[in-house]
Amino acid sequence: MSTRIHHHAIVPVSLALERLDRAAGRLFPEYSRARLQEWIKSGELTVDGELRRPKDKLAGGEELEIDASIHPISFTAEDIPLDIVYEDADLMVVNKPAGLVIHPGAGNPAGTMLNGLLHYCGALASVPRAGIVHRLDKETTGLVVVAKTIMSQNAIVQQLQARKVSRIYDAVVFGVVDRPGRIDAPIGRNPANRTRMSIQASGKEAVTHYRVVANFPEHTHLEVSLETGRTHQIRVHMGKIGHPLVGDATYGGGFKMPRNKNPELVAALRHMNRQALHARKLSLLHPRTGEPMCFTSDLPGDMADLLAVLDRVA
């Protein structure tokens, strides 16, 4: 069943000559600009009772009125175990395991984290994408924040867009990285293979920072942080500089036999049959109170075991 909402506000003189969609975003901050634009176009957001276009300028003093329906999402709720590390009335933080897809899509119509969220908290059906505001690849582990209300979702998305959300990852890469670095290279869909991403001059801005945690003879443990959040960003960027992630069959070629053919090391590398990438730390401002929040997640067993073997045979 859809939820009916009703709001109104008077446009202050300070917003005179502002576009309707931008003024609406200031007056109704709990909703995203994209949603407000949809309501303007559908006639569910009116100006003095009349239809207007998102780009129309305001004079000040008009009454904006929202009379709209929010339709619940149609995905199926499924009883999928979720490792919830924090929850309050506004958000939750989930520690995602390897193999769990975040959102239904081509090839993954069900069995995703979104389906599990709908089972765990039915109210998320009224929040776009069940509150999911960012994603991790299927085989990447670690922390994901989920908004439990539309207001929280919009606030967290604004933080992401303003680069105020800190995301720090652990990665194990091939080769020896001897100094910290910054990668600034735009990323877009690979024109030869639309399921892959690649460095594209016409792509979206993508900036990655990394520093060395530990060196091994043929591998490096890195701490990686993101300024932007493009699809496969860390995997593409590390491949670009010649240090692809261990276990990344898509961007790194998968298993590589080490020069040191120590059986324990070979077994550990073969066992790492996914990209060695873990979203360890997530920091943001609480969407309602503005309080700084920070969450951490221990390395999953496969990465912890790999690093332990690398250390032993170094």
mmCIF file of C-alpha atoms in Angstrom, residues 26-205:
data_model
loop_
_atom_site.group_PDB
_atom_site.id
_atom_site.type_symbol
_atom_site.label_atom_id
_atom_site.label_comp_id
_atom_site.label_asym_id
_atom_site.label_seq_id
_atom_site.Cartn_x
_atom_site.Cartn_y
_atom_site.Cartn_z
ATOM 1 C CA ARG A 26 16.006 23.858 0.377
ATOM 2 C CA LEU A 27 12.458 23.889 1.759
ATOM 3 C CA PHE A 28 11.938 20.110 1.806
ATOM 4 C CA PRO A 29 15.445 18.761 2.618
ATOM 5 C CA GLU A 30 14.110 15.356 3.647
ATOM 6 C CA TYR A 31 13.556 14.514 -0.040
ATOM 7 C CA SER A 32 16.135 14.213 -2.790
ATOM 8 C CA ARG A 33 16.206 16.729 -5.625
ATOM 9 C CA ALA A 34 15.519 13.947 -8.120
ATOM 10 C CA ARG A 35 12.358 12.939 -6.244
ATOM 11 C CA LEU A 36 11.203 16.567 -6.007
ATOM 12 C CA GLN A 37 11.759 16.995 -9.750
ATOM 13 C CA GLU A 38 9.606 13.906 -10.383
ATOM 14 C CA TRP A 39 6.820 15.370 -8.259
ATOM 15 C CA ILE A 40 7.037 18.725 -10.056
ATOM 16 C CA LYS A 41 6.740 17.014 -13.443
ATOM 17 C CA SER A 42 3.853 14.801 -12.286
ATOM 18 C CA GLY A 43 1.960 17.726 -10.753
ATOM 19 C CA GLU A 44 2.301 16.404 -7.208
ATOM 20 C CA LEU A 45 4.369 19.467 -6.258
ATOM 21 C CA THR A 46 2.611 22.689 -7.225
ATOM 22 C CA VAL A 47 3.238 26.437 -6.947
ATOM 23 C CA ASP A 48 0.184 28.359 -5.706
ATOM 24 C CA GLY A 49 -1.855 25.390 -6.872
ATOM 25 C CA GLU A 50 -0.493 25.523 -10.411
ATOM 26 C CA LEU A 51 1.790 23.246 -12.429
ATOM 27 C CA ARG A 52 5.284 24.565 -13.074
ATOM 28 C CA ARG A 53 8.528 23.232 -14.562
ATOM 29 C CA PRO A 54 11.574 22.341 -12.424
ATOM 30 C CA LYS A 55 13.624 25.099 -14.090
ATOM 31 C CA ASP A 56 11.044 27.865 -13.593
ATOM 32 C CA LYS A 57 12.244 30.768 -11.449
ATOM 33 C CA LEU A 58 10.417 31.855 -8.291
ATOM 34 C CA ALA A 59 9.712 35.401 -7.132
ATOM 35 C CA GLY A 60 9.342 34.730 -3.396
ATOM 36 C CA GLY A 61 6.111 34.507 -1.445
ATOM 37 C CA GLU A 62 4.650 31.595 -3.410
ATOM 38 C CA GLU A 63 3.211 28.573 -1.636
ATOM 39 C CA LEU A 64 4.753 25.234 -2.556
ATOM 40 C CA GLU A 65 2.546 22.258 -1.863
ATOM 41 C CA ILE A 66 3.410 18.569 -2.041
ATOM 42 C CA ASP A 67 0.531 16.101 -2.281
ATOM 43 C CA ALA A 68 2.188 12.884 -3.372
ATOM 44 C CA SER A 69 2.264 9.144 -2.970
ATOM 45 C CA ILE A 70 5.344 7.120 -2.111
ATOM 46 C CA HIS A 71 4.961 3.649 -3.549
ATOM 47 C CA PRO A 72 6.639 0.743 -1.755
ATOM 48 C CA ILE A 73 9.269 -1.155 -3.695
ATOM 49 C CA SER A 74 8.124 -4.421 -5.229
ATOM 50 C CA PHE A 75 11.045 -6.716 -4.417
ATOM 51 C CA THR A 76 10.348 -9.846 -2.360
ATOM 52 C CA ALA A 77 11.317 -10.006 1.301
ATOM 53 C CA GLU A 78 13.571 -12.996 2.002
ATOM 54 C CA ASP A 79 14.881 -14.448 5.243
ATOM 55 C CA ILE A 80 18.584 -13.835 4.572
ATOM 56 C CA PRO A 81 20.902 -13.589 7.614
ATOM 57 C CA LEU A 82 22.350 -10.106 8.086
ATOM 58 C CA ASP A 83 25.284 -9.171 10.314
ATOM 59 C CA ILE A 84 24.029 -5.864 11.720
ATOM 60 C CA VAL A 85 26.757 -4.087 13.658
ATOM 61 C CA TYR A 86 24.700 -0.988 14.543
ATOM 62 C CA GLU A 87 21.091 0.131 14.352
ATOM 63 C CA ASP A 88 18.932 3.012 15.531
ATOM 64 C CA ALA A 89 15.713 4.650 14.309
ATOM 65 C CA ASP A 90 17.484 6.390 11.420
ATOM 66 C CA LEU A 91 20.096 4.004 10.047
ATOM 67 C CA MET A 92 21.784 0.645 10.305
ATOM 68 C CA VAL A 93 25.262 -0.577 9.409
ATOM 69 C CA VAL A 94 25.612 -4.061 7.933
ATOM 70 C CA ASN A 95 28.795 -6.140 7.704
ATOM 71 C CA LYS A 96 28.460 -7.779 4.285
ATOM 72 C CA PRO A 97 29.994 -11.212 3.645
ATOM 73 C CA ALA A 98 31.603 -12.302 0.381
ATOM 74 C CA GLY A 99 29.146 -13.652 -2.174
ATOM 75 C CA LEU A 100 26.183 -11.493 -1.183
ATOM 76 C CA VAL A 101 24.924 -9.130 -3.890
ATOM 77 C CA ILE A 102 23.697 -5.776 -2.565
ATOM 78 C CA HIS A 103 20.792 -5.079 -4.944
ATOM 79 C CA PRO A 104 18.741 -7.208 -7.370
ATOM 80 C CA GLY A 105 19.766 -6.887 -10.997
ATOM 81 C CA ALA A 106 20.475 -8.829 -14.143
ATOM 82 C CA GLY A 107 21.509 -12.330 -13.125
ATOM 83 C CA ASN A 108 20.605 -11.689 -9.474
ATOM 84 C CA PRO A 109 16.823 -11.188 -9.292
ATOM 85 C CA ALA A 110 16.653 -12.321 -5.649
ATOM 86 C CA GLY A 111 18.784 -13.504 -2.750
ATOM 87 C CA THR A 112 20.356 -10.087 -2.272
ATOM 88 C CA MET A 113 20.996 -7.907 0.764
ATOM 89 C CA LEU A 114 18.035 -5.751 -0.266
ATOM 90 C CA ASN A 115 15.726 -8.772 -0.083
ATOM 91 C CA GLY A 116 17.099 -9.577 3.371
ATOM 92 C CA LEU A 117 16.627 -5.981 4.534
ATOM 93 C CA LEU A 118 12.957 -6.051 3.520
ATOM 94 C CA HIS A 119 12.461 -9.199 5.611
ATOM 95 C CA TYR A 120 14.313 -7.767 8.604
ATOM 96 C CA CYS A 121 12.574 -4.361 8.524
ATOM 97 C CA GLY A 122 9.347 -4.170 6.528
ATOM 98 C CA ALA A 123 9.231 -0.374 6.829
ATOM 99 C CA LEU A 124 12.188 -0.189 4.420
ATOM 100 C CA ALA A 125 9.733 -1.000 1.606
ATOM 101 C CA SER A 126 8.717 2.684 1.734
ATOM 102 C CA VAL A 127 12.315 3.909 1.328
ATOM 103 C CA PRO A 128 13.845 3.945 -2.186
ATOM 104 C CA ARG A 129 16.179 0.963 -2.738
ATOM 105 C CA ALA A 130 15.259 -0.180 0.785
ATOM 106 C CA GLY A 131 17.555 2.521 2.176
ATOM 107 C CA ILE A 132 20.699 1.392 0.359
ATOM 108 C CA VAL A 133 22.847 4.444 -0.430
ATOM 109 C CA HIS A 134 26.115 2.848 -1.584
ATOM 110 C CA ARG A 135 27.269 -0.581 -2.654
ATOM 111 C CA LEU A 136 30.058 -3.112 -2.411
ATOM 112 C CA ASP A 137 30.865 -5.612 -5.141
ATOM 113 C CA LYS A 138 29.486 -9.122 -4.665
ATOM 114 C CA GLU A 139 32.820 -10.572 -3.516
ATOM 115 C CA THR A 140 33.975 -7.538 -1.486
ATOM 116 C CA THR A 141 33.342 -7.790 2.241
ATOM 117 C CA GLY A 142 32.722 -5.154 4.871
ATOM 118 C CA LEU A 143 30.589 -2.250 6.028
ATOM 119 C CA VAL A 144 27.535 -0.849 4.265
ATOM 120 C CA VAL A 145 25.285 1.890 5.678
ATOM 121 C CA VAL A 146 21.504 1.646 5.185
ATOM 122 C CA ALA A 147 19.105 4.551 5.761
ATOM 123 C CA LYS A 148 15.835 3.644 7.482
ATOM 124 C CA THR A 149 13.907 6.768 6.460
ATOM 125 C CA ILE A 150 13.722 8.938 3.356
ATOM 126 C CA MET A 151 15.088 11.876 5.348
ATOM 127 C CA SER A 152 18.086 9.837 6.506
ATOM 128 C CA GLN A 153 18.682 8.519 3.009
ATOM 129 C CA ASN A 154 18.749 12.002 1.519
ATOM 130 C CA ALA A 155 21.064 13.285 4.271
ATOM 131 C CA ILE A 156 23.548 10.437 3.805
ATOM 132 C CA VAL A 157 23.494 10.780 0.010
ATOM 133 C CA GLN A 158 24.294 14.481 0.427
ATOM 134 C CA GLN A 159 27.253 13.542 2.649
ATOM 135 C CA LEU A 160 28.476 11.085 0.019
ATOM 136 C CA GLN A 161 28.167 13.711 -2.709
ATOM 137 C CA ALA A 162 30.042 16.231 -0.533
ATOM 138 C CA ARG A 163 32.729 13.579 0.164
ATOM 139 C CA LYS A 164 32.077 13.736 3.900
ATOM 140 C CA VAL A 165 31.706 9.963 4.290
ATOM 141 C CA SER A 166 35.035 8.222 4.937
ATOM 142 C CA ARG A 167 35.467 4.670 3.611
ATOM 143 C CA ILE A 168 38.688 2.809 4.318
ATOM 144 C CA TYR A 169 39.520 -0.598 2.871
ATOM 145 C CA ASP A 170 42.126 -3.310 3.396
ATOM 146 C CA ALA A 171 43.534 -4.738 0.175
ATOM 147 C CA VAL A 172 46.196 -7.307 -0.701
ATOM 148 C CA VAL A 173 47.816 -6.643 -4.068
ATOM 149 C CA PHE A 174 50.420 -8.255 -6.296
ATOM 150 C CA GLY A 175 53.862 -6.728 -6.296
ATOM 151 C CA VAL A 176 55.759 -4.564 -3.834
ATOM 152 C CA VAL A 177 54.380 -1.065 -3.303
ATOM 153 C CA ASP A 178 57.069 1.004 -1.603
ATOM 154 C CA ARG A 179 55.349 4.337 -0.956
ATOM 155 C CA PRO A 180 51.887 5.887 -0.478
ATOM 156 C CA GLY A 181 50.125 7.256 -3.512
ATOM 157 C CA ARG A 182 47.096 8.896 -5.092
ATOM 158 C CA ILE A 183 45.379 7.725 -8.262
ATOM 159 C CA ASP A 184 43.294 10.253 -10.178
ATOM 160 C CA ALA A 185 41.895 8.586 -13.293
ATOM 161 C CA PRO A 186 38.304 8.787 -14.614
ATOM 162 C CA ILE A 187 36.337 5.548 -14.809
ATOM 163 C CA GLY A 188 33.602 4.523 -17.246
ATOM 164 C CA ARG A 189 32.054 1.434 -18.786
ATOM 165 C CA ASN A 190 34.457 -0.578 -20.894
ATOM 166 C CA PRO A 191 33.135 -0.137 -24.449
ATOM 167 C CA ALA A 192 34.308 -3.638 -25.359
ATOM 168 C CA ASN A 193 32.689 -5.306 -22.330
ATOM 169 C CA ARG A 194 29.808 -3.513 -20.624
ATOM 170 C CA THR A 195 30.072 -5.630 -17.461
ATOM 171 C CA ARG A 196 33.550 -4.240 -16.804
ATOM 172 C CA MET A 197 34.829 -0.773 -15.994
ATOM 173 C CA SER A 198 37.988 0.844 -17.314
ATOM 174 C CA ILE A 199 39.938 4.079 -17.376
ATOM 175 C CA GLN A 200 38.094 6.360 -19.804
ATOM 176 C CA ALA A 201 38.899 9.980 -20.675
ATOM 177 C CA SER A 202 35.145 10.561 -20.877
ATOM 178 C CA GLY A 203 34.451 8.684 -17.627
ATOM 179 C CA LYS A 204 33.460 10.029 -14.224
ATOM 180 C CA GLU A 205 36.051 11.501 -11.879
#
